[in-house]
PDB file of C-alpha atoms and ligand atoms in Angstrom:
ATOM      1  CA  UNK A   1    -119.335  29.958   8.097  1.00 93.00           C
ATOM      2  CA  UNK A   2    -119.137  26.351   9.888  1.00 97.00           C
ATOM      3  CA  UNK A   3    -116.765  26.444  12.527  1.00 98.00           C
ATOM      4  CA  UNK A   4    -116.936  30.037  13.542  1.00 98.00           C
ATOM      5  CA  UNK A   5    -119.896  31.852  14.329  1.00 98.00           C
ATOM      6  CA  UNK A   6    -120.136  35.610  13.472  1.00 98.00           C
ATOM      7  CA  UNK A   7    -122.263  38.357  14.984  1.00 98.00           C
ATOM      8  CA  UNK A   8    -121.108  42.089  13.262  1.00 98.00           C
ATOM      9  CA  UNK A   9    -123.792  43.465  15.418  1.00 98.00           C
ATOM     10  CA  UNK A  10    -123.535  41.772  18.805  1.00 98.00           C
ATOM     11  CA  UNK A  11    -123.592  44.805  20.813  1.00 98.00           C
ATOM     12  CA  UNK A  12    -123.440  48.791  19.134  1.00 97.00           C
ATOM     13  CA  UNK A  13    -120.078  49.038  17.152  1.00 98.00           C
ATOM     14  CA  UNK A  14    -119.296  45.346  18.246  1.00 98.00           C
ATOM     15  CA  UNK A  15    -118.567  42.592  16.670  1.00 98.00           C
ATOM     16  CA  UNK A  16    -118.483  38.417  18.002  1.00 98.00           C
ATOM     17  CA  UNK A  17    -116.665  36.122  16.510  1.00 98.00           C
ATOM     18  CA  UNK A  18    -117.079  32.765  18.475  1.00 98.00           C
ATOM     19  CA  UNK A  19    -114.443  29.776  17.766  1.00 98.00           C
ATOM     20  CA  UNK A  20    -117.282  26.837  17.020  1.00 98.00           C
ATOM     21  CA  UNK A  21    -115.161  23.352  17.491  1.00 98.00           C
ATOM     22  CA  UNK A  22    -116.115  22.927  20.874  1.00 98.00           C
ATOM     23  CA  UNK A  23    -115.841  19.082  20.632  1.00 98.00           C
ATOM     24  CA  UNK A  24    -112.063  19.832  19.673  1.00 98.00           C
ATOM     25  CA  UNK A  25    -111.310  22.373  22.336  1.00 98.00           C
ATOM     26  CA  UNK A  26    -111.368  24.834  19.192  1.00 98.00           C
ATOM     27  CA  UNK A  27    -108.341  23.343  17.524  1.00 98.00           C
ATOM     28  CA  UNK A  28    -107.377  25.819  14.709  1.00 98.00           C
ATOM     29  CA  UNK A  29    -107.489  23.652  11.715  1.00 97.00           C
ATOM     30  CA  UNK A  30    -107.039  25.308   8.413  1.00 96.00           C
ATOM     31  CA  UNK A  31    -110.817  25.870   7.731  1.00 97.00           C
ATOM     32  CA  UNK A  32    -111.383  27.433  10.995  1.00 97.00           C
ATOM     33  CA  UNK A  33    -108.210  29.749  10.081  1.00 97.00           C
ATOM     34  CA  UNK A  34    -109.510  30.582   6.297  1.00 96.00           C
ATOM     35  CA  UNK A  35    -113.184  31.443   7.917  1.00 97.00           C
ATOM     36  CA  UNK A  36    -111.826  33.499  10.576  1.00 97.00           C
ATOM     37  CA  UNK A  37    -109.165  35.123   8.222  1.00 97.00           C
ATOM     38  CA  UNK A  38    -112.330  35.920   5.828  1.00 97.00           C
ATOM     39  CA  UNK A  39    -114.871  37.042   8.781  1.00 97.00           C
ATOM     40  CA  UNK A  40    -112.063  39.821  10.232  1.00 97.00           C
ATOM     41  CA  UNK A  41    -111.519  40.766   6.013  1.00 97.00           C
ATOM     42  CA  UNK A  42    -115.464  41.587   6.246  1.00 98.00           C
ATOM     43  CA  UNK A  43    -115.629  43.024   9.716  1.00 98.00           C
ATOM     44  CA  UNK A  44    -112.764  45.320   8.954  1.00 97.00           C
ATOM     45  CA  UNK A  45    -114.494  46.756   5.802  1.00 97.00           C
ATOM     46  CA  UNK A  46    -118.096  47.274   7.475  1.00 98.00           C
ATOM     47  CA  UNK A  47    -118.671  50.780   9.420  1.00 96.00           C
ATOM     48  CA  UNK A  48    -121.167  49.536  11.373  1.00 97.00           C
ATOM     49  CA  UNK A  49    -118.097  47.461  13.749  1.00 98.00           C
ATOM     50  CA  UNK A  50    -115.379  49.753  15.257  1.00 98.00           C
ATOM     51  CA  UNK A  51    -114.562  46.634  17.762  1.00 98.00           C
ATOM     52  CA  UNK A  52    -114.074  43.178  17.605  1.00 98.00           C
ATOM     53  CA  UNK A  53    -114.166  40.342  19.967  1.00 98.00           C
ATOM     54  CA  UNK A  54    -112.899  37.121  19.311  1.00 98.00           C
ATOM     55  CA  UNK A  55    -113.774  34.303  22.009  1.00 98.00           C
ATOM     56  CA  UNK A  56    -114.162  30.707  22.393  1.00 98.00           C
ATOM     57  CA  UNK A  57    -116.130  29.246  25.311  1.00 98.00           C
ATOM     58  CA  UNK A  58    -115.719  28.553  28.946  1.00 98.00           C
ATOM     59  CA  UNK A  59    -113.509  25.499  28.405  1.00 98.00           C
ATOM     60  CA  UNK A  60    -111.664  26.424  25.587  1.00 98.00           C
ATOM     61  CA  UNK A  61    -110.245  29.354  23.840  1.00 98.00           C
ATOM     62  CA  UNK A  62    -108.430  27.362  21.383  1.00 98.00           C
ATOM     63  CA  UNK A  63    -106.065  24.067  22.583  1.00 98.00           C
ATOM     64  CA  UNK A  64    -103.721  25.398  19.428  1.00 98.00           C
ATOM     65  CA  UNK A  65    -103.647  23.777  16.012  1.00 97.00           C
ATOM     66  CA  UNK A  66    -105.002  21.116  15.313  1.00 97.00           C
ATOM     67  CA  UNK A  67    -102.532  18.125  15.541  1.00 97.00           C
ATOM     68  CA  UNK A  68    -104.531  15.405  13.732  1.00 97.00           C
ATOM     69  CA  UNK A  69    -104.625  17.693  10.635  1.00 96.00           C
ATOM     70  CA  UNK A  70    -100.729  18.652  10.851  1.00 96.00           C
ATOM     71  CA  UNK A  71     -99.369  15.098  12.364  1.00 96.00           C
ATOM     72  CA  UNK A  72     -98.585  13.270   8.520  1.00 94.00           C
ATOM     73  CA  UNK A  73     -96.921  16.970   7.049  1.00 94.00           C
ATOM     74  CA  UNK A  74     -93.620  16.930   5.734  1.00 95.00           C
ATOM     75  CA  UNK A  75     -92.041  20.644   6.025  1.00 94.00           C
ATOM     76  CA  UNK A  76     -92.682  20.976   2.349  1.00 95.00           C
ATOM     77  CA  UNK A  77     -96.517  20.337   2.996  1.00 94.00           C
ATOM     78  CA  UNK A  78     -96.240  23.043   5.624  1.00 91.00           C
ATOM     79  CA  UNK A  79     -94.168  25.237   3.084  1.00 91.00           C
ATOM     80  CA  UNK A  80     -96.846  24.843   0.354  1.00 92.00           C
ATOM     81  CA  UNK A  81    -100.186  25.142   2.726  1.00 90.00           C
ATOM     82  CA  UNK A  82     -98.384  28.791   3.712  1.00 86.00           C
ATOM     83  CA  UNK A  83    -100.379  29.178   6.890  1.00 88.00           C
ATOM     84  CA  UNK A  84     -98.705  32.586   7.358  1.00 90.00           C
ATOM     85  CA  UNK A  85    -100.466  34.572   5.004  1.00 89.00           C
ATOM     86  CA  UNK A  86    -103.748  33.266   7.143  1.00 92.00           C
ATOM     87  CA  UNK A  87    -101.948  34.432   9.968  1.00 94.00           C
ATOM     88  CA  UNK A  88    -100.358  37.635   8.377  1.00 93.00           C
ATOM     89  CA  UNK A  89    -103.420  38.419   7.093  1.00 92.00           C
ATOM     90  CA  UNK A  90    -105.268  38.391  10.506  1.00 93.00           C
ATOM     91  CA  UNK A  91    -102.590  40.474  12.230  1.00 94.00           C
ATOM     92  CA  UNK A  92    -103.321  43.209   9.906  1.00 96.00           C
ATOM     93  CA  UNK A  93    -106.643  43.724  10.592  1.00 98.00           C
ATOM     94  CA  UNK A  94    -107.148  47.694  11.495  1.00 98.00           C
ATOM     95  CA  UNK A  95    -109.759  47.964  13.801  1.00 98.00           C
ATOM     96  CA  UNK A  96    -109.326  46.789  17.450  1.00 98.00           C
ATOM     97  CA  UNK A  97    -109.277  43.278  18.735  1.00 98.00           C
ATOM     98  CA  UNK A  98    -110.115  42.123  21.705  1.00 98.00           C
ATOM     99  CA  UNK A  99    -109.339  38.134  22.495  1.00 98.00           C
ATOM    100  CA  UNK A 100    -112.023  36.978  25.356  1.00 98.00           C
ATOM    101  CA  UNK A 101    -110.545  33.970  27.090  1.00 98.00           C
ATOM    102  CA  UNK A 102    -111.601  31.426  29.134  1.00 98.00           C
ATOM    103  CA  UNK A 103    -110.293  27.968  29.784  1.00 98.00           C
ATOM    104  CA  UNK A 104    -107.608  26.541  27.202  1.00 98.00           C
ATOM    105  CA  UNK A 105    -104.969  29.389  25.370  1.00 98.00           C
ATOM    106  CA  UNK A 106    -102.612  26.535  23.598  1.00 98.00           C
ATOM    107  CA  UNK A 107     -99.954  26.601  21.297  1.00 98.00           C
ATOM    108  CA  UNK A 108    -102.080  28.585  18.182  1.00 98.00           C
ATOM    109  CA  UNK A 109    -104.635  29.784  20.967  1.00 98.00           C
ATOM    110  CA  UNK A 110    -102.124  31.415  22.773  1.00 98.00           C
ATOM    111  CA  UNK A 111    -100.530  32.826  19.665  1.00 98.00           C
ATOM    112  CA  UNK A 112    -103.955  33.875  18.293  1.00 98.00           C
ATOM    113  CA  UNK A 113    -104.870  35.446  21.799  1.00 98.00           C
ATOM    114  CA  UNK A 114    -101.358  37.219  21.467  1.00 98.00           C
ATOM    115  CA  UNK A 115    -102.061  38.401  17.992  1.00 97.00           C
ATOM    116  CA  UNK A 116    -105.099  40.422  19.269  1.00 98.00           C
ATOM    117  CA  UNK A 117    -104.918  43.921  20.547  1.00 98.00           C
ATOM    118  CA  UNK A 118    -105.868  43.200  24.008  1.00 98.00           C
ATOM    119  CA  UNK A 119    -106.658  39.743  26.697  1.00 98.00           C
ATOM    120  CA  UNK A 120    -109.859  39.936  28.933  1.00 98.00           C
ATOM    121  CA  UNK A 121    -109.169  36.688  30.657  1.00 98.00           C
ATOM    122  CA  UNK A 122    -111.412  34.541  32.997  1.00 98.00           C
ATOM    123  CA  UNK A 123    -109.582  33.340  36.464  1.00 98.00           C
ATOM    124  CA  UNK A 124    -109.719  29.907  34.766  1.00 97.00           C
ATOM    125  CA  UNK A 125    -107.665  30.705  31.728  1.00 98.00           C
ATOM    126  CA  UNK A 126    -104.924  28.268  30.872  1.00 98.00           C
ATOM    127  CA  UNK A 127    -102.123  29.961  28.426  1.00 98.00           C
ATOM    128  CA  UNK A 128     -99.094  27.866  27.600  1.00 98.00           C
ATOM    129  CA  UNK A 129     -97.026  26.957  24.501  1.00 98.00           C
ATOM    130  CA  UNK A 130     -96.798  23.477  24.964  1.00 98.00           C
ATOM    131  CA  UNK A 131     -95.602  22.649  21.343  1.00 98.00           C
ATOM    132  CA  UNK A 132     -92.224  21.328  22.855  1.00 98.00           C
ATOM    133  CA  UNK A 133     -93.980  18.335  24.299  1.00 98.00           C
ATOM    134  CA  UNK A 134     -95.055  17.347  20.616  1.00 98.00           C
ATOM    135  CA  UNK A 135     -91.785  17.839  19.190  1.00 97.00           C
ATOM    136  CA  UNK A 136     -92.293  21.291  17.587  1.00 97.00           C
ATOM    137  CA  UNK A 137     -91.925  24.856  19.030  1.00 97.00           C
ATOM    138  CA  UNK A 138     -94.001  28.031  18.382  1.00 97.00           C
ATOM    139  CA  UNK A 139     -94.761  28.604  14.657  1.00 95.00           C
ATOM    140  CA  UNK A 140     -97.055  31.489  14.955  1.00 96.00           C
ATOM    141  CA  UNK A 141     -95.234  34.003  16.993  1.00 95.00           C
ATOM    142  CA  UNK A 142     -95.314  32.560  20.327  1.00 97.00           C
ATOM    143  CA  UNK A 143     -91.353  33.100  21.043  1.00 98.00           C
ATOM    144  CA  UNK A 144     -91.580  36.837  19.561  1.00 96.00           C
ATOM    145  CA  UNK A 145     -94.948  37.598  21.417  1.00 97.00           C
ATOM    146  CA  UNK A 146     -94.691  36.122  24.903  1.00 98.00           C
ATOM    147  CA  UNK A 147     -91.238  37.058  24.857  1.00 97.00           C
ATOM    148  CA  UNK A 148     -92.008  40.926  24.546  1.00 96.00           C
ATOM    149  CA  UNK A 149     -95.218  40.455  26.819  1.00 97.00           C
ATOM    150  CA  UNK A 150     -93.664  38.899  29.784  1.00 98.00           C
ATOM    151  CA  UNK A 151     -90.032  38.629  29.333  1.00 97.00           C
ATOM    152  CA  UNK A 152     -87.465  36.695  28.530  1.00 98.00           C
ATOM    153  CA  UNK A 153     -86.823  34.290  31.817  1.00 98.00           C
ATOM    154  CA  UNK A 154     -90.682  33.599  31.981  1.00 98.00           C
ATOM    155  CA  UNK A 155     -91.415  32.893  28.111  1.00 98.00           C
ATOM    156  CA  UNK A 156     -88.061  30.832  27.727  1.00 98.00           C
ATOM    157  CA  UNK A 157     -89.559  28.995  30.647  1.00 98.00           C
ATOM    158  CA  UNK A 158     -92.943  28.488  28.875  1.00 98.00           C
ATOM    159  CA  UNK A 159     -91.741  27.799  25.800  1.00 98.00           C
ATOM    160  CA  UNK A 160     -89.185  24.994  27.151  1.00 98.00           C
ATOM    161  CA  UNK A 161     -91.225  23.588  29.220  1.00 98.00           C
ATOM    162  CA  UNK A 162     -94.844  23.591  27.569  1.00 98.00           C
ATOM    163  CA  UNK A 163     -96.097  24.590  31.426  1.00 98.00           C
ATOM    164  CA  UNK A 164     -99.354  26.786  31.739  1.00 98.00           C
ATOM    165  CA  UNK A 165    -100.039  29.674  33.196  1.00 98.00           C
ATOM    166  CA  UNK A 166    -103.569  30.543  34.808  1.00 98.00           C
ATOM    167  CA  UNK A 167    -105.616  33.699  34.173  1.00 98.00           C
ATOM    168  CA  UNK A 168    -104.567  35.813  37.446  1.00 98.00           C
ATOM    169  CA  UNK A 169    -100.693  35.039  36.446  1.00 98.00           C
ATOM    170  CA  UNK A 170    -101.036  36.015  33.141  1.00 98.00           C
ATOM    171  CA  UNK A 171    -102.440  39.352  34.542  1.00 98.00           C
ATOM    172  CA  UNK A 172     -99.863  39.684  37.006  1.00 98.00           C
ATOM    173  CA  UNK A 173     -97.186  39.132  33.868  1.00 98.00           C
ATOM    174  CA  UNK A 174     -98.725  41.556  31.705  1.00 97.00           C
ATOM    175  CA  UNK A 175     -99.814  39.433  29.251  1.00 98.00           C
ATOM    176  CA  UNK A 176    -103.442  40.187  30.028  1.00 98.00           C
ATOM    177  CA  UNK A 177    -105.477  43.638  30.375  1.00 98.00           C
ATOM    178  CA  UNK A 178    -107.794  41.968  33.001  1.00 98.00           C
ATOM    179  CA  UNK A 179    -109.220  38.697  34.775  1.00 98.00           C
ATOM    180  CA  UNK A 180    -111.909  38.264  36.059  1.00 98.00           C
ATOM    181  CA  UNK A 181    -114.568  35.257  37.277  1.00 98.00           C
ATOM    182  CA  UNK A 182    -115.484  32.500  34.746  1.00 98.00           C
ATOM    183  CA  UNK A 183    -119.101  34.240  34.409  1.00 98.00           C
ATOM    184  CA  UNK A 184    -118.143  37.653  33.626  1.00 98.00           C
ATOM    185  CA  UNK A 185    -115.084  37.361  31.003  1.00 98.00           C
ATOM    186  CA  UNK A 186    -117.197  37.708  27.826  1.00 98.00           C
ATOM    187  CA  UNK A 187    -118.983  40.772  29.794  1.00 98.00           C
ATOM    188  CA  UNK A 188    -115.627  42.541  30.871  1.00 98.00           C
ATOM    189  CA  UNK A 189    -114.475  42.264  27.273  1.00 98.00           C
ATOM    190  CA  UNK A 190    -117.735  43.782  25.944  1.00 98.00           C
ATOM    191  CA  UNK A 191    -117.748  46.696  28.231  1.00 98.00           C
ATOM    192  CA  UNK A 192    -114.089  47.475  27.091  1.00 98.00           C
ATOM    193  CA  UNK A 193    -115.148  47.253  23.836  1.00 98.00           C
ATOM    194  CA  UNK A 194    -118.018  49.539  24.054  1.00 98.00           C
ATOM    195  CA  UNK A 195    -115.762  52.007  25.886  1.00 98.00           C
ATOM    196  CA  UNK A 196    -113.294  51.809  22.912  1.00 98.00           C
ATOM    197  CA  UNK A 197    -116.268  52.028  20.379  1.00 98.00           C
ATOM    198  CA  UNK A 198    -117.358  55.115  21.861  1.00 98.00           C
ATOM    199  CA  UNK A 199    -114.199  56.993  20.386  1.00 98.00           C
ATOM    200  CA  UNK A 200    -112.929  57.939  17.339  1.00 98.00           C
ATOM    201  CA  UNK A 201    -112.841  55.064  15.102  1.00 98.00           C
ATOM    202  CA  UNK A 202    -110.384  56.789  12.961  1.00 98.00           C
ATOM    203  CA  UNK A 203    -108.100  57.886  15.937  1.00 98.00           C
ATOM    204  CA  UNK A 204    -108.377  54.442  17.400  1.00 98.00           C
ATOM    205  CA  UNK A 205    -107.194  52.385  13.990  1.00 98.00           C
ATOM    206  CA  UNK A 206    -104.298  55.198  14.071  1.00 98.00           C
ATOM    207  CA  UNK A 207    -103.106  54.846  17.519  1.00 98.00           C
ATOM    208  CA  UNK A 208    -103.689  50.632  17.073  1.00 98.00           C
ATOM    209  CA  UNK A 209    -101.248  50.888  14.565  1.00 97.00           C
ATOM    210  CA  UNK A 210     -98.954  53.210  16.043  1.00 98.00           C
ATOM    211  CA  UNK A 211     -98.664  51.531  19.550  1.00 97.00           C
ATOM    212  CA  UNK A 212     -97.731  48.230  16.874  1.00 96.00           C
ATOM    213  CA  UNK A 213     -95.591  50.302  15.564  1.00 96.00           C
ATOM    214  CA  UNK A 214     -93.278  50.445  18.982  1.00 95.00           C
ATOM    215  CA  UNK A 215     -92.202  46.533  18.661  1.00 90.00           C
ATOM    216  CA  UNK A 216     -90.785  47.235  15.244  1.00 89.00           C
ATOM    217  CA  UNK A 217     -88.571  49.824  14.943  1.00 94.00           C
ATOM    218  CA  UNK A 218     -86.252  52.098  16.981  1.00 96.00           C
ATOM    219  CA  UNK A 219     -87.561  54.968  19.324  1.00 96.00           C
ATOM    220  CA  UNK A 220     -86.838  57.702  16.340  1.00 97.00           C
ATOM    221  CA  UNK A 221     -88.526  55.903  13.701  1.00 96.00           C
ATOM    222  CA  UNK A 222     -91.338  54.964  15.836  1.00 96.00           C
ATOM    223  CA  UNK A 223     -91.897  58.818  17.349  1.00 97.00           C
ATOM    224  CA  UNK A 224     -91.921  59.771  13.449  1.00 97.00           C
ATOM    225  CA  UNK A 225     -94.870  57.369  12.645  1.00 97.00           C
ATOM    226  CA  UNK A 226     -96.700  58.557  15.566  1.00 97.00           C
ATOM    227  CA  UNK A 227     -95.944  62.292  14.610  1.00 97.00           C
ATOM    228  CA  UNK A 228     -97.549  61.387  11.204  1.00 97.00           C
ATOM    229  CA  UNK A 229    -100.546  59.447  12.744  1.00 97.00           C
ATOM    230  CA  UNK A 230    -101.157  62.113  14.715  1.00 97.00           C
ATOM    231  CA  UNK A 231    -101.369  65.326  12.161  1.00 97.00           C
ATOM    232  CA  UNK A 232    -103.630  62.642   9.943  1.00 97.00           C
ATOM    233  CA  UNK A 233    -106.157  62.440  13.113  1.00 97.00           C
ATOM    234  CA  UNK A 234    -106.510  66.215  12.207  1.00 97.00           C
ATOM    235  CA  UNK A 235    -107.805  65.415   8.678  1.00 97.00           C
ATOM    236  CA  UNK A 236    -111.388  63.987  10.043  1.00 97.00           C
ATOM    237  CA  UNK A 237    -114.242  65.410  11.083  1.00 98.00           C
ATOM    238  CA  UNK A 238    -113.493  63.515  14.419  1.00 98.00           C
ATOM    239  CA  UNK A 239    -110.981  65.750  15.906  1.00 98.00           C
ATOM    240  CA  UNK A 240    -113.510  68.586  14.958  1.00 98.00           C
ATOM    241  CA  UNK A 241    -116.175  67.123  16.691  1.00 98.00           C
ATOM    242  CA  UNK A 242    -113.959  65.679  19.614  1.00 98.00           C
ATOM    243  CA  UNK A 243    -112.814  69.294  20.583  1.00 97.00           C
ATOM    244  CA  UNK A 244    -115.585  71.211  20.218  1.00 98.00           C
ATOM    245  CA  UNK A 245    -117.677  68.758  22.139  1.00 98.00           C
ATOM    246  CA  UNK A 246    -115.048  69.094  24.577  1.00 98.00           C
ATOM    247  CA  UNK A 247    -115.459  73.001  24.427  1.00 98.00           C
ATOM    248  CA  UNK A 248    -119.421  73.408  24.566  1.00 98.00           C
ATOM    249  CA  UNK A 249    -119.079  70.618  27.533  1.00 98.00           C
ATOM    250  CA  UNK A 250    -121.283  67.823  26.030  1.00 98.00           C
ATOM    251  CA  UNK A 251    -120.076  64.717  24.836  1.00 97.00           C
ATOM    252  CA  UNK A 252    -118.801  63.565  21.481  1.00 97.00           C
ATOM    253  CA  UNK A 253    -120.529  61.989  18.731  1.00 97.00           C
ATOM    254  CA  UNK A 254    -117.877  60.360  16.660  1.00 98.00           C
ATOM    255  CA  UNK A 255    -118.787  58.826  12.944  1.00 96.00           C
ATOM    256  CA  UNK A 256    -115.617  56.900  11.809  1.00 95.00           C
ATOM    257  CA  UNK A 257    -115.134  60.258   9.424  1.00 95.00           C
TER     258      UNK A 257
HETATM  259  N1  LIG B   1    -105.569  19.405  17.877  1.00 65.75           N
HETATM  260  C1  LIG B   1    -106.302  18.287  17.752  1.00 65.75           C
HETATM  261  N2  LIG B   1    -107.104  17.849  18.709  1.00 65.75           N
HETATM  262  C2  LIG B   1    -107.169  18.601  20.033  1.00 65.75           C
HETATM  263  C3  LIG B   1    -106.207  19.126  20.489  1.00 65.75           C
HETATM  264  C4  LIG B   1    -105.278  20.084  19.260  1.00 65.75           C
HETATM  265  N3  LIG B   1    -104.482  20.792  19.706  1.00 65.75           N
HETATM  266  N4  LIG B   1    -106.184  20.140  21.804  1.00 65.75           N
HETATM  267  C5  LIG B   1    -107.404  19.063  21.919  1.00 65.75           C
HETATM  268  N5  LIG B   1    -108.093  18.188  21.175  1.00 65.75           N
HETATM  269  C6  LIG B   1    -109.285  17.241  20.754  1.00 65.75           C
HETATM  270  C7  LIG B   1    -108.259  15.862  22.137  1.00 65.75           C
HETATM  271  O1  LIG B   1    -107.934  14.926  20.842  1.00 65.75           O
HETATM  272  C8  LIG B   1    -110.028  15.505  21.958  1.00 65.75           C
HETATM  273  O2  LIG B   1    -110.638  14.753  20.895  1.00 65.75           O
HETATM  274  P1  LIG B   1    -110.969  13.113  20.731  1.00 65.75           P
HETATM  275  O3  LIG B   1    -109.855  12.239  21.869  1.00 65.75           O
HETATM  276  O4  LIG B   1    -112.351  13.362  21.879  1.00 65.75           O
HETATM  277  O5  LIG B   1    -111.521  12.962  19.509  1.00 65.75           O
HETATM  278  C9  LIG B   1    -110.857  16.389  22.822  1.00 65.75           C
HETATM  279  O6  LIG B   1    -110.251  17.676  21.919  1.00 65.75           O
HETATM  280  C10 LIG B   1    -110.482  16.610  23.936  1.00 65.75           C
HETATM  281  O7  LIG B   1    -109.833  16.816  24.279  1.00 65.75           O
HETATM  282  P2  LIG B   1    -108.588  15.905  25.749  1.00 65.75           P
HETATM  283  O8  LIG B   1    -109.461  14.706  25.985  1.00 65.75           O
HETATM  284  O9  LIG B   1    -107.651  15.987  25.576  1.00 65.75           O
HETATM  285  O10 LIG B   1    -108.936  16.904  26.672  1.00 65.75           O
HETATM  286  P3  LIG B   1    -108.747  17.112  28.225  1.00 65.75           P
HETATM  287  O11 LIG B   1    -109.296  17.798  29.016  1.00 65.75           O
HETATM  288  O12 LIG B   1    -108.060  15.750  28.676  1.00 65.75           O
HETATM  289  O13 LIG B   1    -107.089  17.826  28.033  1.00 65.75           O
HETATM  290  C11 LIG B   1    -105.516  19.263  26.748  1.00 65.75           C
HETATM  291  C12 LIG B   1    -107.235  19.230  27.312  1.00 65.75           C
HETATM  292  C13 LIG B   1    -106.033  20.970  26.421  1.00 65.75           C
HETATM  293  C14 LIG B   1    -105.003  19.710  27.773  1.00 65.75           C
HETATM  294  C15 LIG B   1    -105.183  18.326  25.831  1.00 65.75           C
HETATM  295  O14 LIG B   1    -106.376  18.249  25.117  1.00 65.75           O
HETATM  296  C16 LIG B   1    -104.017  18.808  24.963  1.00 65.75           C
HETATM  297  O15 LIG B   1    -102.748  18.796  25.596  1.00 65.75           O
HETATM  298  N6  LIG B   1    -104.332  19.414  23.932  1.00 65.75           N
HETATM  299  C17 LIG B   1    -103.231  19.714  22.943  1.00 65.75           C
HETATM  300  C18 LIG B   1    -102.098  20.866  23.380  1.00 65.75           C
HETATM  301  C19 LIG B   1    -101.202  21.101  22.382  1.00 65.75           C
HETATM  302  O16 LIG B   1    -100.330  20.833  22.543  1.00 65.75           O
HETATM  303  N7  LIG B   1    -101.289  22.360  21.558  1.00 65.75           N
HETATM  304  C20 LIG B   1    -100.513  23.083  21.038  1.00 65.75           C
HETATM  305  C21 LIG B   1    -100.563  22.211  19.272  1.00 65.75           C
HETATM  306  S1  LIG B   1     -99.424  22.573  18.675  1.00 65.75           S
HETATM  307  C22 LIG B   1     -98.592  27.877  12.254  1.00 65.75           C
HETATM  308  C23 LIG B   1     -99.562  28.187  13.234  1.00 65.75           C
HETATM  309  C24 LIG B   1     -99.738  27.584  14.644  1.00 65.75           C
HETATM  310  C25 LIG B   1     -99.435  26.293  14.591  1.00 65.75           C
HETATM  311  C26 LIG B   1     -97.953  25.387  14.310  1.00 65.75           C
HETATM  312  C27 LIG B   1     -98.000  26.266  13.247  1.00 65.75           C
HETATM  313  N8  LIG B   1     -97.977  28.217  11.485  1.00 65.75           N
HETATM  314  C28 LIG B   1     -98.680  29.741  10.965  1.00 65.75           C
HETATM  315  C29 LIG B   1     -97.304  27.123  10.172  1.00 65.75           C
HETATM  316  C30 LIG B   1     -99.467  26.074  16.443  1.00 65.75           C
HETATM  317  C31 LIG B   1     -99.177  24.852  16.540  1.00 65.75           C
HETATM  318  C32 LIG B   1     -99.694  24.449  17.783  1.00 65.75           C
HETATM  319  O17 LIG B   1    -100.409  24.784  18.773  1.00 65.75           O
END
């Protein structure tokens, strides 16, 4: 891996992926996205990993797709490159994904953060969909995920003006889970990850899948999906361990089985 750094054992059960094109503010070129897809595929299969954090650096999470790489492309080039399959693969990661965001999270960078399951932001974070300023529009879920997260009025304004919002505003609007001073954002993401990593990984995967289903279906279908995943947790050793630990007044030791 050249444009990202991957540490599968950053902390117990927690993997860390750092986007690593600092001079280009972590602009997401095709190689970086391929590396990210491959890293997530491997970490999703790694039994020692329960939660994955994706981060950048203090100045930038990612300032968007690489404009220099896209500039000369035709519609047919874009169709043939088919970046969507890469983004779709990332979206299908089964383990919980946390974005730890400081600085710029713009365009594809904001979309990548929103593709994660939760966002921990620094006060200095700047979220935006500024594609309109370069004559295009969001292409990796921005119009859909931002609208679902913060509502039509504010999403429409951000997408049509390209204006940024900071970490506090993003939290007020419900885009991010937590906002903390810049020196704390990774630590805060790690604390959130550690809390989740202590739970049953089987239940966490099934619960993540069920929450995401809420955005894709109507209530009846969603409740039915939830019910099936709920039953499935009873097929796990973690369910027996979790309930026995409660009754025996001890801490549960989950194995992901
Ligand atoms: N692409 C390429 N290079 C970038 C970049 C980007 N998105 N953002 C920054 N850079 C580069 C700058 O060109 C500069 O490089 P040098 O000139 O030094 O070689 C370096 O990073 C530092 O940037 P600045 O000098 O501009 O730094 P400032 O602090 O002055 O400004 C800024 C920071 C973030 C406000 C500014 O760099 C900026 O406006 N950047 C562009 C932000 C933007 O428009 N982002 C949206 C890009 S469009 C798709 C999936 C995703 C997408 C599309 C399709 N499919 C699945 C099909 C996504 C599209 C986008 O994200």
